[in-house]
């Protein structure tokens, strides 16, 4: 899965997707370390990462500006690693600053609809993650960008949410409906026609006039100054994600919920002709012939070196682990049968401890090669 | 550190009308929501278990993937439903627009479609409104249709924007009929005799970190404190610390060491020791983060042991309900994970 990283035609962008709690952030960091180790100037974009992860990368804390991760002695050639934390609201704000004349910026920032959109609306975090990715890619400062997608219940949210945001903001129907009322001139007067319609009356009766006013003034600004910029960027982002410079990795654990989400994501990516690099199944209880014991418990009893209580506990621990290992193994077999033979499926054993330092991240990489 | 194993922790929970089960993705929100429903049912309550629109876990568990906003009965006193904000908005519109003709025109119009998607917070507020309407539903004899409504909430970020909404909308809309209704909803959410937030957490670094953040936001910003924390999937204690030390020594032993020399199946011994080490390591991590959570979070923490299974089925969840969430049993339960350290 990682073998192409560093090759001339290898991926320049790696997007780690997966449902919440599967270990995406740690794996993204490990892949970033791998990038630097192969000599690439690499950046990991992440969201609200663990304290422990910042620690293991040897940086005080993640910040919104790119920070250099000290990797001396580990990296090859010109390899470097940077980490950056994503902030949806700030990214959105900086887009407004870029596309909007200065005199209009304050009114956008003060608009309640905008405030909601930029911070709270479902999909805005995912949209902004994509936006940052696009921006950093175009600046061309890095050879490899690893994106840890925002936490969500569903693995597909990252792909769908930006489209959803664009659908709302660039909705053809919306334009048709409101454009006549939004052209320059006396907005209030033109909106009057719309407001007089019974449908609209009913809706604003429910929503309240103030909310409708905010919505209108935001969309007027949006339409006048922002729409074109956003639309062309959204299209460019979409084509960047479909380009072979990008590789999607689906991260999961052996439980059925994240596993089904990962497979669903895979099917969606394939049907959209998007580049899929493989699955990582994290936290696997490795089977490794665990069931094959040649009389070890009897032999241990015979040695009389362990007391009976401890021996029983060892039996119990082994039985429990075996149980989980068998169940994990079934999940992985199912996954391999479900997806095409050519799709890589890597498994990472459930570690005894936590990843606390760089060597922990490097250890993970061993399983991805 | 003693576990407060007070039956009251649970009886009080089952006296609420509306309970949100929150937490980070993958911590077991659905597990707890369903087990809670079973336990409340056993305590004689009529329970509605609702999942929000982005989830399908409850429906899948009960073999009802096509679950809708109309509750269906799945057990003696348990109903399940999936909240559909759009359907709720339509119901709301029909209720508020006197003319049926106009109401139909409105709900069928593309403007309505668009606004229901694009209006900030509308989906979220309709999700809350649905729970409110369920709370107000009554049987013929006047007693509540559901004694307890359990909401399997979305992952933390989305759940927070959900609960932030009433206040935001009150500030935003300021006047009008909808505001007084949102105030009513807000009153229900803030009434701790009726509504509780509960939180599911795993004894691991990120879930504990996120839980502590959520607890603070809930208390300071939402002013709806988290009342109960379920610490899920705790590795039960197996080895005492002396035994763990003993095993550690054995593990570092070379193949030529005394134990390995005495055993023919050396490979087997390695496997057995590996399994043992895995369990006491996980247990140690669990204990460390449980302790952090206990030190920094306020309020009762209810512990749920790990069941050594990847996917829990309804039988398992019934077991959790009777082993961990039954107030009668809880006071005397000595197999429970929390009692031994």
XYZ file of C-alpha atoms in Angstrom:
710
model
C 0.000 0.000 0.000
C 2.827 2.353 0.824
C 5.258 0.950 -1.713
C 4.494 3.634 -4.300
C 5.119 6.512 -1.934
C 8.265 8.282 -2.986
C 8.212 6.946 -6.542
C 7.942 9.566 -9.307
C 4.388 8.527 -10.182
C 3.458 7.705 -6.591
C 0.648 9.400 -4.676
C 1.016 13.027 -3.606
C -2.093 13.011 -1.440
C -3.255 10.282 0.904
C -6.730 10.560 2.391
C -7.429 8.372 5.414
C -11.157 7.704 5.807
C -13.051 5.625 8.307
C -15.773 5.846 10.926
C -15.052 7.263 14.369
C -12.751 5.518 16.806
C -10.818 3.262 14.441
C -7.433 4.945 14.836
C -7.333 7.117 11.708
C -5.283 9.867 13.322
C -2.510 7.579 14.552
C -2.343 5.807 11.200
C -2.206 9.120 9.347
C 0.738 10.133 11.502
C 2.457 6.802 10.863
C 1.992 7.201 7.107
C 3.388 10.728 7.409
C 6.464 9.348 9.145
C 6.804 6.828 6.340
C 6.668 9.641 3.765
C 9.480 11.488 5.517
C 11.465 8.279 5.841
C 11.351 7.768 2.096
C 12.816 11.246 1.663
C 9.658 13.256 1.011
C 8.763 16.584 2.516
C 5.526 15.462 4.117
C 2.674 17.163 5.962
C -0.054 15.528 8.036
C -3.325 17.455 8.297
C -5.293 16.374 11.289
C -8.240 17.366 13.419
C -8.229 17.565 17.178
C -5.582 14.919 17.666
C -4.618 13.247 20.864
C -2.197 14.785 23.290
C -0.341 11.499 23.123
C 0.024 11.770 19.374
C 1.558 15.224 19.622
C 3.857 13.797 22.290
C 4.821 10.817 20.193
C 5.714 13.139 17.334
C 7.815 15.157 19.741
C 5.900 18.421 19.316
C 4.386 20.443 22.126
C 0.938 20.599 20.609
C -0.721 20.722 17.234
C -1.263 24.171 15.837
C -3.024 25.680 12.898
C 0.296 26.616 11.366
C 2.469 23.852 9.996
C 4.930 22.649 12.600
C 8.080 20.759 11.914
C 8.288 17.359 13.586
C 11.822 16.594 14.756
C 12.765 13.395 12.996
C 16.526 13.589 13.018
C 18.156 10.250 12.513
C 14.994 8.610 11.212
C 14.444 10.256 7.858
C 16.286 9.708 4.616
C 17.634 12.369 2.271
C 15.559 15.527 2.216
C 12.733 13.947 4.135
C 10.887 16.187 6.562
C 7.648 15.902 8.459
C 5.197 18.657 9.332
C 1.929 18.501 11.204
C -0.995 20.896 11.030
C -4.298 21.015 12.808
C -7.385 21.933 10.833
C -9.846 24.549 12.006
C -13.043 24.746 9.991
C -14.106 28.217 11.057
C -10.722 29.786 10.379
C -10.440 28.154 7.004
C -13.866 29.420 6.035
C -13.017 32.914 7.277
C -9.832 33.014 5.270
C -11.762 32.089 2.130
C -14.113 34.980 2.743
C -11.148 37.282 3.138
C -9.710 36.025 -0.107
C -12.814 36.325 -2.249
C -14.674 39.256 -0.751
C -13.990 42.972 -1.063
C -12.885 44.290 2.275
C -15.904 46.480 2.825
C -18.220 43.470 2.647
C -16.248 41.144 4.893
C -17.572 42.452 8.179
C -21.153 42.039 7.148
C -20.479 38.446 6.191
C -18.723 37.672 9.440
C -21.589 39.243 11.369
C -24.231 37.308 9.461
C -25.754 34.637 11.663
C -26.331 32.316 8.801
C -22.669 32.513 7.931
C -21.665 31.885 11.532
C -23.740 28.756 11.587
C -22.604 27.618 8.195
C -18.937 28.026 8.926
C -18.945 26.304 12.263
C -21.928 24.133 12.848
C -23.538 23.008 9.676
C -23.186 19.334 8.948
C -20.520 18.987 6.304
C -18.733 22.263 6.866
C -15.784 20.603 8.612
C -15.389 18.092 5.839
C -15.691 20.793 3.225
C -13.015 22.835 4.901
C -10.694 19.859 5.285
C -10.923 19.421 1.548
C -10.413 23.126 1.013
C -7.218 23.138 3.081
C -5.986 20.073 1.281
C -6.535 21.759 -2.061
C -4.822 24.932 -0.966
C -1.770 23.212 0.446
C -1.492 20.983 -2.590
C -1.522 23.987 -4.892
C 1.058 25.887 -2.911
C 3.333 23.001 -3.799
C 5.477 23.209 -0.665
C 5.145 19.524 0.109
C 5.832 16.307 -1.744
C 3.216 14.363 0.172
C 0.075 15.422 2.045
C -1.631 13.014 4.419
C -5.165 14.014 5.375
C -6.806 12.595 8.463
C -10.519 13.121 7.749
C -12.802 14.694 10.364
C -14.388 12.435 12.963
C -17.858 11.291 12.049
C -20.048 8.336 12.583
C -19.980 7.410 8.953
C -16.939 6.834 6.786
C -18.591 8.326 3.731
C -19.325 11.692 5.318
C -16.072 13.123 4.097
C -16.940 12.455 0.489
C -20.559 13.442 0.647
C -20.516 16.455 2.879
C -18.699 18.898 0.587
C -21.097 18.059 -2.186
C -23.911 18.669 0.215
C -22.519 22.061 1.149
C -22.127 22.936 -2.513
C -25.601 21.704 -3.316
C -26.990 24.039 -0.726
C -24.902 26.990 -1.711
C -25.035 26.537 -5.410
C -28.454 25.041 -5.691
C -29.736 25.682 -9.180
C -33.226 26.002 -7.936
C -32.180 28.494 -5.350
C -30.541 30.637 -7.959
C -33.552 30.491 -10.202
C -35.850 31.279 -7.363
C -33.993 34.106 -5.736
C -31.892 35.605 -8.457
C -34.593 37.928 -9.738
C -34.935 39.319 -6.252
C -31.264 39.651 -5.677
C -30.066 41.702 -8.554
C -28.569 45.022 -7.724
C -30.858 47.784 -6.679
C -33.419 47.862 -4.008
C -33.280 44.394 -2.664
C -36.096 44.914 -0.234
C -38.510 45.941 -2.923
C -37.684 43.002 -5.160
C -37.903 40.495 -2.384
C -41.357 41.835 -1.778
C -42.701 39.877 -4.757
C -41.357 36.679 -3.362
C -42.521 37.443 0.106
C -46.027 37.955 -1.159
C -46.251 34.348 -2.337
C -48.256 32.087 -0.032
C -45.560 29.449 0.117
C -43.017 31.932 1.274
C -45.408 33.464 3.754
C -45.999 30.102 5.272
C -42.327 29.308 5.480
C -41.381 32.574 7.106
C -44.273 32.198 9.484
C -42.514 29.096 10.703
C -38.962 30.293 10.435
C -39.416 33.852 11.596
C -38.707 36.946 9.542
C -35.362 37.638 11.127
C -33.990 34.264 10.104
C -35.222 34.777 6.587
C -33.602 38.217 6.446
C -30.273 36.763 7.514
C -30.594 34.015 4.983
C -31.382 36.468 2.205
C -28.645 38.897 2.939
C -26.132 36.093 3.171
C -27.218 34.672 -0.124
C -27.169 38.057 -1.762
C -23.545 38.469 -0.740
C -22.869 34.914 -1.613
C -24.333 35.244 -5.038
C -22.726 38.594 -5.797
C -19.188 37.940 -4.726
C -18.532 34.427 -3.541
C -20.404 31.935 -5.596
C -18.140 31.779 -8.633
C -15.021 31.435 -6.537
C -16.470 28.661 -4.429
C -17.946 26.803 -7.331
C -14.800 26.699 -9.366
C -12.837 25.630 -6.311
C -15.311 22.902 -5.486
C -14.995 21.554 -8.997
C -11.233 21.724 -8.837
C -11.239 19.900 -5.496
C -13.415 17.180 -6.892
C -11.134 16.609 -9.832
C -8.092 16.647 -7.555
C -9.628 13.873 -5.474
C -10.334 11.824 -8.598
C -6.826 12.318 -9.907
C -4.289 9.502 -9.578
C -2.106 11.809 -7.449
C -4.585 11.008 -4.696
C -4.916 7.691 -2.870
C -7.783 6.903 -0.511
C -7.192 4.517 2.336
C -10.106 3.068 4.298
C -9.298 2.490 7.955
C -11.442 0.145 10.012
C -11.401 -2.227 12.960
C -12.763 -5.798 12.822
C -16.183 -4.839 14.224
C -19.046 -5.025 11.776
C -20.125 -1.372 11.939
C -16.836 0.256 10.894
C -16.137 -2.653 8.543
C -19.402 -2.186 6.675
C -18.785 1.546 6.510
C -15.324 0.980 5.048
C -16.649 -1.414 2.424
C -19.437 0.997 1.564
C -16.870 3.758 1.155
C -14.804 1.504 -1.097
C -17.779 0.794 -3.358
C -18.616 4.485 -3.535
C -15.056 5.418 -4.440
C -14.845 2.739 -7.102
C -18.156 3.774 -8.633
C -16.953 7.370 -8.775
C -13.689 6.280 -10.367
C -11.740 7.605 -7.443
C -8.325 6.150 -6.625
C -8.581 3.578 -3.837
C -5.341 2.307 -2.330
C -6.591 -0.295 0.116
C -7.889 -1.171 3.564
C -6.154 -1.015 6.890
C -7.781 -3.182 9.535
C -6.582 -1.824 12.836
C -6.610 -3.450 16.289
C -6.610 -7.027 15.108
C -6.056 -9.818 17.606
C -3.585 -11.780 15.531
C -4.492 -15.422 15.133
C -1.010 -16.799 14.254
C -1.915 -20.416 14.953
C -3.010 -19.339 18.387
C -5.315 -22.338 18.659
C -2.450 -24.753 18.058
C -1.152 -25.714 21.438
C 0.737 -28.941 21.929
C -0.105 -29.758 25.469
C 1.367 -26.601 26.958
C -1.133 -26.360 29.819
C -0.592 -30.015 30.833
C 3.148 -29.493 30.656
C 2.888 -26.320 32.720
C 0.885 -28.230 35.329
C 3.550 -30.901 35.417
C 6.336 -28.389 36.040
C 4.604 -27.317 39.259
C 6.265 -23.942 38.719
C 2.999 -22.001 38.466
C 0.261 -22.273 41.033
C -3.079 -23.653 39.967
C -4.836 -20.283 40.219
C -2.446 -18.564 37.844
C -2.604 -21.489 35.463
C -6.392 -21.226 35.308
C -6.079 -17.531 34.580
C -3.615 -18.193 31.778
C -6.094 -20.643 30.279
C -8.821 -18.068 30.525
C -6.699 -15.317 28.983
C -5.746 -17.594 26.116
C -9.322 -18.677 25.516
C -10.550 -15.080 25.467
C -7.819 -13.923 23.140
C -8.383 -16.896 20.850
C -12.074 -16.103 20.722
C -11.414 -12.543 19.617
C -8.690 -13.589 17.226
C -11.039 -16.021 15.510
C -13.736 -13.435 15.240
C -11.270 -10.851 13.853
C -9.978 -13.374 11.380
C -13.518 -14.045 10.137
C -14.000 -10.301 9.616
C -10.828 -10.078 7.563
C -11.721 -13.114 5.476
C -15.111 -11.575 4.819
C -13.484 -8.298 3.800
C -11.090 -10.034 1.409
C -13.937 -11.986 -0.156
C -16.068 -8.879 -0.495
C -13.574 -6.695 -2.330
C -11.596 -7.311 -5.490
C -8.507 -9.539 -5.191
C -6.253 -6.719 -6.298
C -7.210 -4.482 -3.379
C -4.615 -4.575 -0.597
C -5.876 -5.416 2.885
C -3.371 -4.791 5.655
C -3.910 -5.747 9.251
C -2.335 -4.128 12.276
C -2.184 -6.154 15.467
C -3.897 -4.771 18.537
C -0.929 -3.409 20.431
C -0.317 -4.274 24.060
C 0.443 -0.684 24.823
C -0.214 2.744 23.393
C 1.790 4.508 20.750
C 3.855 6.893 22.827
C 6.776 7.776 20.635
C 8.145 7.788 17.150
C 9.342 4.217 17.375
C 5.757 3.200 18.113
C 4.659 4.831 14.859
C 7.519 3.215 12.977
C 6.481 -0.148 14.400
C 3.011 0.292 12.902
C 4.549 0.908 9.495
C 6.090 -2.543 9.501
C 2.589 -3.931 9.010
C 1.752 -1.718 6.059
C 4.506 -2.896 3.776
C -10.597 3.903 44.473
C -14.003 2.477 45.313
C -16.726 2.278 42.718
C -19.855 3.961 43.922
C -22.175 1.080 43.374
C -25.319 2.765 44.394
C -28.642 1.492 43.094
C -29.902 5.062 43.194
C -27.644 5.936 40.290
C -29.839 3.812 38.103
C -33.262 4.224 39.648
C -32.892 7.972 39.221
C -31.936 7.477 35.602
C -35.048 5.442 34.924
C -37.213 8.177 36.372
C -36.263 10.633 33.599
C -38.534 11.218 30.648
C -35.874 12.044 28.069
C -32.341 10.654 28.093
C -29.676 11.446 25.517
C -26.897 8.899 25.086
C -23.861 10.757 23.793
C -20.216 10.009 23.094
C -17.439 9.783 20.551
C -17.800 7.529 17.514
C -17.151 3.870 18.288
C -17.480 3.985 22.075
C -20.707 2.007 22.243
C -23.524 4.567 22.319
C -25.968 2.163 20.704
C -24.866 -0.638 23.044
C -25.692 1.517 26.045
C -28.868 3.002 24.597
C -30.299 -0.442 23.880
C -29.154 -1.956 27.182
C -30.656 1.016 28.985
C -33.942 0.394 27.190
C -33.918 -3.262 28.286
C -33.126 -2.297 31.861
C -35.840 0.363 31.955
C -38.298 -2.114 30.509
C -37.382 -4.572 33.249
C -38.041 -1.789 35.754
C -41.575 -1.583 34.371
C -41.148 1.453 32.128
C -42.608 1.950 28.687
C -39.625 2.911 26.604
C -39.177 4.590 23.260
C -35.698 4.114 21.854
C -34.979 6.614 19.075
C -32.010 6.986 16.810
C -31.181 10.149 14.898
C -31.254 10.418 11.135
C -27.588 9.707 10.442
C -27.615 6.448 12.347
C -28.907 3.026 11.486
C -27.470 1.091 14.377
C -30.630 0.599 16.408
C -32.654 -0.394 13.372
C -29.963 -2.833 12.233
C -29.701 -4.428 15.671
C -33.412 -5.118 15.816
C -33.529 -6.288 12.205
C -35.431 -3.175 11.138
C -33.051 -1.359 8.781
C -35.921 0.606 7.235
C -36.975 2.087 10.539
C -39.006 5.324 10.275
C -40.289 8.008 12.603
C -43.328 5.866 13.426
C -42.411 3.842 16.508
C -42.688 0.087 16.192
C -42.910 -2.381 19.039
C -39.916 -4.704 19.436
C -40.431 -6.012 22.928
C -43.096 -6.007 25.613
C -42.590 -2.365 26.545
C -40.014 -1.143 24.032
C -40.685 0.773 20.849
C -38.030 1.910 18.393
C -38.031 4.734 15.834
C -35.673 6.726 13.660
C -36.121 10.476 13.769
C -36.787 12.020 10.378
C -36.461 15.814 10.571
C -38.103 16.349 7.208
C -41.205 14.393 8.191
C -41.275 16.295 11.453
C -41.051 19.617 9.629
C -43.957 18.594 7.430
C -46.003 17.635 10.445
C -45.104 20.935 12.046
C -46.090 22.886 8.957
C -49.411 21.089 8.655
C -50.096 21.842 12.285
C -49.305 25.548 11.979
C -50.865 26.427 8.691
C -54.575 26.495 9.129
C -55.451 25.880 5.515
C -54.803 22.289 4.518
C -54.587 23.375 0.905
C -51.761 25.835 1.539
C -50.018 23.420 3.896
C -49.920 20.812 1.174
C -48.702 23.350 -1.351
C -45.979 24.409 1.040
C -44.707 20.966 1.911
C -44.690 19.934 -1.729
C -42.917 23.029 -2.973
C -39.275 23.007 -3.939
C -38.714 26.072 -1.824
C -39.786 24.032 1.183
C -37.426 21.241 0.168
C -34.624 23.661 -0.223
C -35.204 25.548 2.992
C -35.557 22.354 4.982
C -32.066 21.406 3.785
C -30.398 24.785 3.897
C -31.900 26.622 6.807
C -29.407 26.628 9.620
C -30.370 24.243 12.334
C -33.769 23.357 11.009
C -33.022 19.641 10.824
C -31.532 19.680 14.287
C -34.382 21.612 15.838
C -36.892 19.278 14.216
C -34.995 16.327 15.692
C -35.371 17.855 19.138
C -38.971 18.818 18.442
C -39.757 15.214 17.652
C -38.499 14.058 21.057
C -40.502 16.826 22.676
C -43.690 15.741 20.943
C -43.107 12.155 22.020
C -42.615 13.373 25.541
C -45.989 15.085 25.421
C -47.905 12.165 23.950
C -50.444 10.686 26.334
C -52.448 7.507 26.581
C -56.238 7.652 26.891
C -56.031 7.589 30.669
C -53.771 10.629 30.628
C -50.559 8.900 31.590
C -47.579 9.332 29.279
C -47.485 7.159 26.184
C -43.775 6.590 26.858
C -42.342 6.759 30.344
C -38.837 7.122 29.020
C -37.493 8.287 25.671
C -33.901 7.261 25.022
C -32.096 9.025 22.190
C -29.078 7.306 20.637
C -27.406 10.623 19.778
C -25.013 11.334 16.917
C -21.241 11.503 17.525
C -20.100 14.245 19.897
C -19.653 17.154 17.472
C -23.042 16.739 15.852
C -24.727 16.026 19.160
C -23.375 19.279 20.526
C -24.623 21.329 17.611
C -27.975 19.668 18.189
C -28.156 20.742 21.812
C -26.731 24.200 21.122
C -29.503 24.988 18.745
C -32.392 26.084 20.904
C -30.359 28.909 22.391
C -28.876 29.839 19.053
C -32.281 29.985 17.413
C -33.786 31.988 20.233
C -31.010 34.552 19.716
C -31.373 34.436 15.992
C -35.113 34.585 15.499
C -35.830 36.575 18.656
C -39.595 37.002 18.237
C -42.544 35.119 16.846
C -44.504 31.979 17.502
C -41.612 29.641 16.845
C -39.465 31.306 19.479
C -41.956 30.677 22.222
C -42.060 27.070 21.158
C -38.305 26.756 21.149
C -38.338 28.247 24.622
C -40.708 25.461 25.626
C -38.334 22.909 24.169
C -35.385 24.525 25.902
C -37.291 24.376 29.161
C -37.755 20.632 28.744
C -34.060 20.136 27.966
C -32.967 22.132 30.982
C -35.409 20.543 33.385
C -33.282 17.934 35.110
C -36.290 16.251 36.633
C -37.172 15.275 33.070
C -34.141 15.429 30.812
C -30.680 13.983 31.348
C -27.582 13.873 29.260
C -25.603 10.683 29.632
C -22.225 9.959 28.172
C -20.587 6.757 27.006
C -16.822 6.596 27.251
C -14.093 4.024 26.728
C -11.186 3.864 29.187
C -8.754 5.000 26.505
C -6.976 8.252 25.840
C -9.044 9.932 23.136
C -12.497 8.980 24.394
C -11.593 10.197 27.896
C -10.212 13.452 26.524
C -13.289 14.052 24.423
C -15.604 13.093 27.276
C -13.989 15.583 29.616
C -14.378 18.310 26.996
C -17.995 17.422 26.464
C -18.686 17.420 30.192
C -17.333 20.968 30.439
C -19.228 22.251 27.420
C -22.440 20.655 28.669
C -22.091 22.191 32.103
C -20.786 25.653 31.185
C -22.225 26.372 27.790
C -25.366 24.279 27.392
C -26.144 24.456 31.095
C -27.411 20.883 30.828
C -24.898 18.868 32.844
C -23.938 15.300 32.023
C -25.606 13.283 34.762
C -24.246 9.784 34.269
C -21.178 8.415 32.575
C -21.032 4.859 31.310
C -17.500 3.629 31.177
C -17.762 0.908 28.581
C -15.746 -2.184 27.664
C -13.485 -2.292 30.687
C -11.170 -5.281 30.630
C -12.108 -7.217 33.737
C -9.243 -7.710 36.154
C -7.638 -11.077 35.694
C -4.092 -11.039 36.988
C -3.077 -9.505 40.267
C -0.131 -7.159 40.071
C 2.134 -9.845 41.604
C 0.992 -12.306 38.973
C 1.559 -9.740 36.271
C 5.098 -9.180 37.519
C 5.658 -12.913 37.620
C 4.438 -13.259 34.026
C 6.570 -10.368 32.899
C 9.625 -12.109 34.251
C 8.622 -15.332 32.522
C 8.100 -13.545 29.242
C 11.526 -12.004 29.213
C 12.924 -15.429 29.945
C 14.990 -16.938 27.155
C 14.000 -20.268 25.669
C 16.705 -21.711 27.879
C 15.225 -20.303 31.100
C 13.797 -22.619 33.793
C 10.117 -22.506 32.752
C 10.779 -22.758 29.041
C 13.214 -25.607 29.612
C 10.590 -27.476 31.589
C 7.955 -27.143 28.865
C 8.111 -28.957 25.547
C 5.563 -26.803 23.725
C 7.665 -23.651 23.759
C 5.740 -22.070 20.895
C 2.514 -22.746 22.741
C 3.927 -21.158 25.870
C 4.850 -18.023 23.914
C 1.300 -17.800 22.578
C -0.226 -18.249 26.001
C 2.044 -15.646 27.536
C 1.318 -13.258 24.677
C -2.423 -13.528 25.262
C -1.896 -12.972 28.981
C 0.316 -9.975 28.431
C -2.184 -8.425 26.054
C -4.879 -8.656 28.671
C -3.015 -7.209 31.553
C -1.632 -4.443 29.340
C -5.114 -3.468 28.215
C -6.281 -3.691 31.794
C -3.472 -1.400 32.880
C -4.320 1.178 30.188
C -7.992 0.920 31.143
C -7.199 1.499 34.792
C -5.041 4.507 34.007
C -7.703 6.273 31.926
C -10.541 5.244 34.236
C -8.614 6.904 37.017
C -8.154 10.047 34.944
C -11.848 10.167 34.162
C -12.755 9.639 37.817
C -10.346 12.328 38.912
C -11.515 14.958 36.461
C -15.197 14.211 35.865
C -17.952 14.858 38.341
C -20.951 12.642 38.809
C -21.494 8.911 39.022
C -19.656 6.589 36.674
C -21.267 3.277 35.836
C -18.884 0.602 34.653
C -19.625 -1.909 31.920
C -17.152 -4.767 31.476
C -15.717 -5.840 28.157
C -17.481 -8.900 26.805
C -14.620 -10.200 24.651
C -16.784 -10.084 21.561
C -16.621 -7.950 18.449
C -20.302 -7.448 17.879
C -22.829 -7.639 20.646
C -26.229 -9.083 19.790
C -29.536 -8.425 21.541
C -28.935 -11.290 23.957
C -25.628 -9.735 25.016
C -27.306 -6.377 25.485
C -29.990 -7.970 27.654
C -27.145 -9.432 29.691
C -25.566 -6.007 30.110
C -28.954 -4.680 31.153
C -29.430 -7.300 33.832
C -25.801 -7.505 34.980
C -24.872 -3.837 35.001
C -27.999 -1.700 34.768
C -30.411 -3.453 37.085
C -30.730 -1.309 40.227
C -31.759 -4.311 42.341
C -28.801 -6.379 41.345
C -26.345 -3.571 41.244
C -26.189 -3.041 44.961
C -25.080 -6.639 45.580
C -23.316 -7.426 42.342
C -19.866 -8.636 43.158
C -18.830 -9.978 39.791
C -18.973 -6.468 38.487
C -15.802 -5.114 36.993
C -15.498 -2.154 39.262
C -15.218 -3.998 42.534
C -11.845 -5.548 41.998
C -8.862 -3.562 40.991
